[in-house]
Tab-separated table of C-alpha atoms and ligand atoms in Angstrom:
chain	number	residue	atom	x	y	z
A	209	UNK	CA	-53.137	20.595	-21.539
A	210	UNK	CA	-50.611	17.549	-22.451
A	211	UNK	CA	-50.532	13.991	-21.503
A	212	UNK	CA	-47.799	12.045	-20.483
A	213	UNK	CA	-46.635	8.545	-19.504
A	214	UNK	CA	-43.849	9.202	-16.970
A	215	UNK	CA	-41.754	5.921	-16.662
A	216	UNK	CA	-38.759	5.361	-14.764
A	217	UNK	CA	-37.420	2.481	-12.269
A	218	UNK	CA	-37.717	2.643	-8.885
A	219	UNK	CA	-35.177	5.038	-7.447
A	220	UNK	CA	-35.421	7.375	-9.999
A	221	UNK	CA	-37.562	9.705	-8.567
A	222	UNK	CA	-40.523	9.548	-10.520
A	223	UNK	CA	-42.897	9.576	-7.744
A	224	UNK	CA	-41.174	13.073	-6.673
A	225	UNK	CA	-41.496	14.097	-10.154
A	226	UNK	CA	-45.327	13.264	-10.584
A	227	UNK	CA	-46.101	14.876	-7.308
A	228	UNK	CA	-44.657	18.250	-8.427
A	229	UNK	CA	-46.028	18.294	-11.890
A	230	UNK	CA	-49.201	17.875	-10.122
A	231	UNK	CA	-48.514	20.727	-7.487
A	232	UNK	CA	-46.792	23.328	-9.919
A	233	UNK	CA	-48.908	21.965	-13.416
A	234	UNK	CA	-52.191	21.310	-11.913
A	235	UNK	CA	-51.511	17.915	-13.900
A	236	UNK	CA	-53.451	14.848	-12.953
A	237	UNK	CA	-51.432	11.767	-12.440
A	238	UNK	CA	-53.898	8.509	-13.194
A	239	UNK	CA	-52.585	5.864	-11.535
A	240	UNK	CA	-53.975	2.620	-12.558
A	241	UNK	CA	-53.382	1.443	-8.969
A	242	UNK	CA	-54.836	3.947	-7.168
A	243	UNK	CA	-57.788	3.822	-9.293
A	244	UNK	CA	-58.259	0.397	-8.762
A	245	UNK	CA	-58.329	0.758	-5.485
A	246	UNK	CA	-60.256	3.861	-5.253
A	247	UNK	CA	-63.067	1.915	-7.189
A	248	UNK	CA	-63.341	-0.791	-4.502
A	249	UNK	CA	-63.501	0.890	-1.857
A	250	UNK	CA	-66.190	3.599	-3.528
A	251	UNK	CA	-69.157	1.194	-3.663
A	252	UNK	CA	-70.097	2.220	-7.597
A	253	UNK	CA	-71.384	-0.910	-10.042
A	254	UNK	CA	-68.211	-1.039	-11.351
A	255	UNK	CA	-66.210	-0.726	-8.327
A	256	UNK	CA	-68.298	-3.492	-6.839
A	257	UNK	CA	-67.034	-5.981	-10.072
A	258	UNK	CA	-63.360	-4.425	-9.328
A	259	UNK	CA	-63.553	-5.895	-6.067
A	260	UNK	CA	-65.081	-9.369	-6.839
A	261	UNK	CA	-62.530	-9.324	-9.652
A	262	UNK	CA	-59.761	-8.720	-6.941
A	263	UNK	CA	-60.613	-10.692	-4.766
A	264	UNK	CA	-60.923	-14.120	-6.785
A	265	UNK	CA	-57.039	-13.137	-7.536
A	266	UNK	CA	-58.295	-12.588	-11.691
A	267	UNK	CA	-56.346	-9.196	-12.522
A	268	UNK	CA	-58.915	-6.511	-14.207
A	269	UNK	CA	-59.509	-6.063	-17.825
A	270	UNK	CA	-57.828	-3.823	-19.772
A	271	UNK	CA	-61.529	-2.996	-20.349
A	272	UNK	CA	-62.661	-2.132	-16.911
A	273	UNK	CA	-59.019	-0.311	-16.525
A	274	UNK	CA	-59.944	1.532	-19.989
A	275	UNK	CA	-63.288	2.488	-18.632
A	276	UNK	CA	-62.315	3.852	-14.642
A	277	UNK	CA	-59.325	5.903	-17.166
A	278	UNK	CA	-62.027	7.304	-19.211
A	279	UNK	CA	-64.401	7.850	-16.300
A	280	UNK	CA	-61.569	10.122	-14.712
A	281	UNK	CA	-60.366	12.043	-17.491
A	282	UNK	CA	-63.760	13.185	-17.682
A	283	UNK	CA	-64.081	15.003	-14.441
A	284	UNK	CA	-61.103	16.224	-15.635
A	285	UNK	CA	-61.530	17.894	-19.229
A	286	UNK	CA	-58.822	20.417	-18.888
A	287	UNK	CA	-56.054	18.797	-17.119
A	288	UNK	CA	-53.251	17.487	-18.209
A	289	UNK	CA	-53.148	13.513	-17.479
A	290	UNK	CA	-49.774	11.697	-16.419
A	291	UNK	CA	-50.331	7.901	-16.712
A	292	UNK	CA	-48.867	5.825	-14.499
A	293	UNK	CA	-48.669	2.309	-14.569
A	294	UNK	CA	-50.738	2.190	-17.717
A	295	UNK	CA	-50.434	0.482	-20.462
A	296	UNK	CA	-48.281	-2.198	-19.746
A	297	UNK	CA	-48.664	-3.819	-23.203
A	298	UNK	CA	-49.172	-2.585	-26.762
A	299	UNK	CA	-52.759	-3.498	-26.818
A	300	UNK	CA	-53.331	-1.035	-23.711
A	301	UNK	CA	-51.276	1.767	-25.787
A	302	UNK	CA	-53.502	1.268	-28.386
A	303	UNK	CA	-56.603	1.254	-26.375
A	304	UNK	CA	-55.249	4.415	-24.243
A	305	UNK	CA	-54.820	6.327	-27.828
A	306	UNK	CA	-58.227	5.715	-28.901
A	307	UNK	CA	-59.661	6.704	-25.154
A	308	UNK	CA	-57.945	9.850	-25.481
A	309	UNK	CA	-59.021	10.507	-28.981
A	310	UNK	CA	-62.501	9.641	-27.942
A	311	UNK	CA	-62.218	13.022	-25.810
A	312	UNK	CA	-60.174	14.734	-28.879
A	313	UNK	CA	-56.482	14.331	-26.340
A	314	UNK	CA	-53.578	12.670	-27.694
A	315	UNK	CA	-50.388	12.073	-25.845
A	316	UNK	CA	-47.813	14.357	-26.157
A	317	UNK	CA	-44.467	12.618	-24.676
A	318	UNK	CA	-43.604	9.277	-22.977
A	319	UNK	CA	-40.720	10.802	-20.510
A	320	UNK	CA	-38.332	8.590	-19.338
A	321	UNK	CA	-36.224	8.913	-16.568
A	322	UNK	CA	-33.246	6.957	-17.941
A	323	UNK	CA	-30.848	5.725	-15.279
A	324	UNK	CA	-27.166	3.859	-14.982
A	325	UNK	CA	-27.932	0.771	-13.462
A	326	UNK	CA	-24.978	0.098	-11.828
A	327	UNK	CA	-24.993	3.902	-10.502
A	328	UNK	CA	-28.110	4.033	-8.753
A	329	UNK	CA	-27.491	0.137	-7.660
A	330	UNK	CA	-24.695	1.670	-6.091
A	331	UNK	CA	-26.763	4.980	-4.940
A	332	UNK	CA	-29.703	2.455	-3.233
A	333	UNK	CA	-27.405	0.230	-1.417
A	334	UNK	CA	-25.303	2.735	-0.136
A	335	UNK	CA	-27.899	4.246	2.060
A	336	UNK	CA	-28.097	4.220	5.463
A	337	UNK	CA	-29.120	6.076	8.528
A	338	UNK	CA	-28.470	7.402	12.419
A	339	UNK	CA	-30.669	4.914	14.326
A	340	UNK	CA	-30.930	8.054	17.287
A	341	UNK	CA	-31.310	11.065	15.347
A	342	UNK	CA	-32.368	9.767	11.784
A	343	UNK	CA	-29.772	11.926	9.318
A	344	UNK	CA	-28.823	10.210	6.155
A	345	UNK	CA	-25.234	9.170	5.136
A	346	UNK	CA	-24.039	7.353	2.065
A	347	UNK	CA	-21.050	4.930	2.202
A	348	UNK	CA	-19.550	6.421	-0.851
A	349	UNK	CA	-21.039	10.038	-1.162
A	350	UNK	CA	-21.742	11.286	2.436
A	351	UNK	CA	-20.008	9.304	4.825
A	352	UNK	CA	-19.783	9.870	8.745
A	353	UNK	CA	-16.648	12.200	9.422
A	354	UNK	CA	-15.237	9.968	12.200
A	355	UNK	CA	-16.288	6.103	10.939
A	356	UNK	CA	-19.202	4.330	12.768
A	357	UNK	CA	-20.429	7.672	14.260
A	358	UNK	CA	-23.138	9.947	13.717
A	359	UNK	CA	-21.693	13.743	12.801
A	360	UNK	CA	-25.295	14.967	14.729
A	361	UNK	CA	-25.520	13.121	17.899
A	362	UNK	CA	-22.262	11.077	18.229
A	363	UNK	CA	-24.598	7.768	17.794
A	364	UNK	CA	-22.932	4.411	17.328
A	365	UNK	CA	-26.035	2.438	15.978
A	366	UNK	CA	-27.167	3.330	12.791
A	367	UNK	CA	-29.962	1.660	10.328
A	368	UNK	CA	-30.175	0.245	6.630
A	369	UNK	CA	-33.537	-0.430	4.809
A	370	UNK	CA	-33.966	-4.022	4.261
A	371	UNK	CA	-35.330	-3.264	0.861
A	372	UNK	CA	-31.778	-1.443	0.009
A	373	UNK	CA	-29.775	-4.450	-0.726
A	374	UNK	CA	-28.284	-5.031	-4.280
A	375	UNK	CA	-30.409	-8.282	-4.980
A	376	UNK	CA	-33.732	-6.474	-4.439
A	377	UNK	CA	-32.331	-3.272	-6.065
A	378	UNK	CA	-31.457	-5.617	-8.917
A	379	UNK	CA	-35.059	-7.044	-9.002
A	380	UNK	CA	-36.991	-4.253	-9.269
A	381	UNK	CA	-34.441	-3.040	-12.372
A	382	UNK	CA	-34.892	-6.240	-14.114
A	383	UNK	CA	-39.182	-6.020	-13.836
A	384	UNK	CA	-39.178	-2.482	-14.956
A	385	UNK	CA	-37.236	-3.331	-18.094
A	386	UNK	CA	-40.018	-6.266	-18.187
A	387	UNK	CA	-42.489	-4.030	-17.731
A	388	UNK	CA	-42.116	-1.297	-19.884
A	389	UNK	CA	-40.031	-3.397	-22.877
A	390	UNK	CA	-43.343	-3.700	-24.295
A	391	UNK	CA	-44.663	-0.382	-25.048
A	392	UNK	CA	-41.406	1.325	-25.365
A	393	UNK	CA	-40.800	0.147	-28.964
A	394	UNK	CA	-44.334	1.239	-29.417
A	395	UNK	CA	-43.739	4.747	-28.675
A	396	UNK	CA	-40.272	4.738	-30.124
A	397	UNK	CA	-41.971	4.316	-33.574
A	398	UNK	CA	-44.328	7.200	-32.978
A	399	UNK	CA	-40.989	9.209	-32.097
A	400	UNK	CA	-42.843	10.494	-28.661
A	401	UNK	CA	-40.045	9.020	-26.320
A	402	UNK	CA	-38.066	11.594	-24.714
A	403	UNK	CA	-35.262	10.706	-22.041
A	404	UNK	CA	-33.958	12.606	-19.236
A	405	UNK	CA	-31.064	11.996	-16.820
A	406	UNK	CA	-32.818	10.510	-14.178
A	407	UNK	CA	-29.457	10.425	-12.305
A	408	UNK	CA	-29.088	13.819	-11.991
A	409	UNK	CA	-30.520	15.844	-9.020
A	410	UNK	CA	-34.073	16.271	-8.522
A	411	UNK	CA	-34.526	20.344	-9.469
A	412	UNK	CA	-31.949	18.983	-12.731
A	413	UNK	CA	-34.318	16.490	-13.453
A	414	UNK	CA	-37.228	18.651	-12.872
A	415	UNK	CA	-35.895	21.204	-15.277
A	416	UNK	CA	-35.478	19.012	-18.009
A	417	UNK	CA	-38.933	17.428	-17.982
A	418	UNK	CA	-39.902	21.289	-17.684
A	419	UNK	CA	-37.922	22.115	-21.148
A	420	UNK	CA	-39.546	19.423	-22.669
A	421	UNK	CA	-43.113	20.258	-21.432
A	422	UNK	CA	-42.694	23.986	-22.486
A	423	UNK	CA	-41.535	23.488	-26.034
A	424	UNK	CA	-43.446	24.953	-28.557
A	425	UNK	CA	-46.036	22.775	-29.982
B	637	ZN	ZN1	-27.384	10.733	14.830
């Protein structure tokens, strides 16, 4: 049973990552924001202050956050745990390493999927698809054969994500490194930050989080 923080900008594939470490690990991926939500909407005592909390616009305690962690790695004694989204600052690492050694855990590795900005900037905004039949092309790495039409249906009219342009691509680099700047130099002093290619393709990536998960303790 290991823990994990899994961290890595959006694009990387971390999401696909969690989801099959859950599927093929039996792994447990706490999700701070999930929880959160899960707590309001589940009517408990302390999903009832969650949502009074939420709603007056405060943002939730690193205590109540600690607590809903806690309360779920309890159901959970034998599962690994992949944190997501928590901590976001060094006093939530250190409150997360005392939670888990509370319950005699410890984290094991801080994975992250590493990326070259101005690759996957390039990999986002390249994106786009058939309007009519919905198959993907890439301006640079899977063009149409014949330009402006689809190889599939021979459709003219194709579509681009909104959220696939370079400024937004750009933004949502610049708050990950905002977000995670914090705790990485945490972990970097406890040597538990590992980094994989998250550039590479998704069974790549997925074997080298695998190699890292199977090494002997
Ligand atoms: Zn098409």
């Amino acid at each position: 049973m290991q823990n994990i923080i899994l961290l890595g900008p959006p694009g990387a594939g971390k999401g696909t990552q969690a989801a099959r470490l859950q599927a093929e690990r039996g792994m447990v991926q706490l999700s701070t924001g999930d929880m959160l939500r899960e707590a309001r909407a589940s009517g408990s005592p302390i999903g009832d202050k969650v949502k009074a909390i939420m709603d007056s616009g405060e943002l939730v305690s690193d205590a109540i956050v600690t607590a809903l962690i806690g309360e779920r790695l309890d159901t959970c004694a034998d599962c690994g745990a992949i944190f997501d989204g928590f901590p976001r600052t060094k006093a939530q690492a250190e409150a997360l390493d005392l939670l888990l050694a509370e319950r005699g855990r410890s984290l094991d590795h801080v994975i992250e999927l590493a990326v070259d900005e101005e690759a996957l900037v390039q990999r986002i905004t390249g994106r786009f698809t058939c309007a009519k039949c919905g198959v993907g092309y890439h301006d640079s790495f899977r063009p149409t054969e014949v330009p402006g039409v689809c190889d599939v249906c021979g459709s003219t009219e194709f579509k681009r994500r909104p959220d696939d342009n370079e400024q937004t691509v750009r933004t949502r680099l610049e708050e990950y490194r905002a977000k995670t700047a914090p705790i990485l130099p945490f972990y970097e002093a406890k040597g538990l930050v590992r980094r994989v290619d998250g550039m590479a393709s998704v069974d790549d990536v997925a074997a080298q989080i695998d190699a890292i998960l199977d090494e002997p303790a």
